[in-house]
mmCIF file of C-alpha atoms in Angstrom:
data_model
loop_
_atom_site.group_PDB
_atom_site.id
_atom_site.type_symbol
_atom_site.label_atom_id
_atom_site.label_comp_id
_atom_site.label_asym_id
_atom_site.label_seq_id
_atom_site.Cartn_x
_atom_site.Cartn_y
_atom_site.Cartn_z
ATOM 1 C CA UNK A 1 -2.895 20.372 -26.357
ATOM 2 C CA UNK A 2 0.220 18.494 -24.212
ATOM 3 C CA UNK A 3 1.013 16.014 -22.571
ATOM 4 C CA UNK A 4 -0.138 17.320 -19.313
ATOM 5 C CA UNK A 5 -2.965 18.858 -20.163
ATOM 6 C CA UNK A 6 -4.661 15.447 -21.715
ATOM 7 C CA UNK A 7 -3.971 13.786 -18.790
ATOM 8 C CA UNK A 8 -5.754 16.594 -16.514
ATOM 9 C CA UNK A 9 -8.576 16.263 -19.044
ATOM 10 C CA UNK A 10 -8.886 12.397 -17.918
ATOM 11 C CA UNK A 11 -8.251 12.475 -14.797
ATOM 12 C CA UNK A 12 -10.342 16.262 -13.563
ATOM 13 C CA UNK A 13 -13.310 14.480 -12.561
ATOM 14 C CA UNK A 14 -14.527 12.538 -10.695
ATOM 15 C CA UNK A 15 -14.468 9.203 -11.516
ATOM 16 C CA UNK A 16 -11.121 10.259 -12.550
ATOM 17 C CA UNK A 17 -10.391 11.100 -9.122
ATOM 18 C CA UNK A 18 -11.207 8.146 -7.842
ATOM 19 C CA UNK A 19 -9.138 6.054 -10.329
ATOM 20 C CA UNK A 20 -6.144 7.585 -9.089
ATOM 21 C CA UNK A 21 -6.995 7.277 -5.448
ATOM 22 C CA UNK A 22 -7.467 3.355 -6.246
ATOM 23 C CA UNK A 23 -4.128 3.393 -8.627
ATOM 24 C CA UNK A 24 -2.295 4.926 -5.780
ATOM 25 C CA UNK A 25 -3.424 1.495 -3.514
ATOM 26 C CA UNK A 26 -2.331 -0.051 -5.227
ATOM 27 C CA UNK A 27 1.395 1.559 -6.738
ATOM 28 C CA UNK A 28 2.490 4.434 -4.431
ATOM 29 C CA UNK A 29 1.892 3.045 -1.172
ATOM 30 C CA UNK A 30 3.366 -0.794 -1.671
ATOM 31 C CA UNK A 31 6.942 -1.513 -1.859
ATOM 32 C CA UNK A 32 8.337 -3.021 -4.897
ATOM 33 C CA UNK A 33 10.820 -4.711 -3.262
ATOM 34 C CA UNK A 34 10.031 -8.166 -2.493
ATOM 35 C CA UNK A 35 12.154 -10.714 -1.311
ATOM 36 C CA UNK A 36 10.171 -14.091 -2.597
ATOM 37 C CA UNK A 37 9.890 -11.213 -5.783
ATOM 38 C CA UNK A 38 12.088 -12.035 -9.323
ATOM 39 C CA UNK A 39 14.504 -8.949 -10.182
ATOM 40 C CA UNK A 40 12.226 -9.238 -13.375
ATOM 41 C CA UNK A 41 9.115 -8.872 -11.260
ATOM 42 C CA UNK A 42 10.898 -6.132 -8.882
ATOM 43 C CA UNK A 43 11.349 -3.804 -11.936
ATOM 44 C CA UNK A 44 7.749 -4.520 -13.397
ATOM 45 C CA UNK A 45 6.650 -3.222 -9.719
ATOM 46 C CA UNK A 46 9.003 -0.918 -10.150
ATOM 47 C CA UNK A 47 7.638 0.153 -13.599
ATOM 48 C CA UNK A 48 3.800 0.525 -12.894
ATOM 49 C CA UNK A 49 4.562 2.924 -9.744
ATOM 50 C CA UNK A 50 6.963 5.190 -12.257
ATOM 51 C CA UNK A 51 3.978 5.147 -14.670
ATOM 52 C CA UNK A 52 1.271 6.376 -11.709
ATOM 53 C CA UNK A 53 3.571 8.725 -10.184
ATOM 54 C CA UNK A 54 4.661 10.336 -13.417
ATOM 55 C CA UNK A 55 0.970 10.624 -14.052
ATOM 56 C CA UNK A 56 0.408 12.362 -10.807
ATOM 57 C CA UNK A 57 3.569 14.962 -11.477
ATOM 58 C CA UNK A 58 1.202 16.012 -14.324
ATOM 59 C CA UNK A 59 -1.862 16.869 -12.840
ATOM 60 C CA UNK A 60 0.296 18.837 -10.366
ATOM 61 C CA UNK A 61 1.967 20.702 -13.088
ATOM 62 C CA UNK A 62 1.673 23.938 -13.833
ATOM 63 C CA UNK A 63 0.454 24.939 -17.631
ATOM 64 C CA UNK A 64 3.775 26.463 -19.652
#
């Protein structure tokens, strides 16, 4: 199985969809930059966001 196929297998059920919706509020709907954060904290938050978005991208990718 390819990585996108594995991701789809894990998240293509009711529990997976609920988890992705929750993660969307934590990682995609917030900005990574906060003036009170250090550059390292901003980079960490952007890394979390990028990882979440990569899961979403794989869920939307057609099998090749």
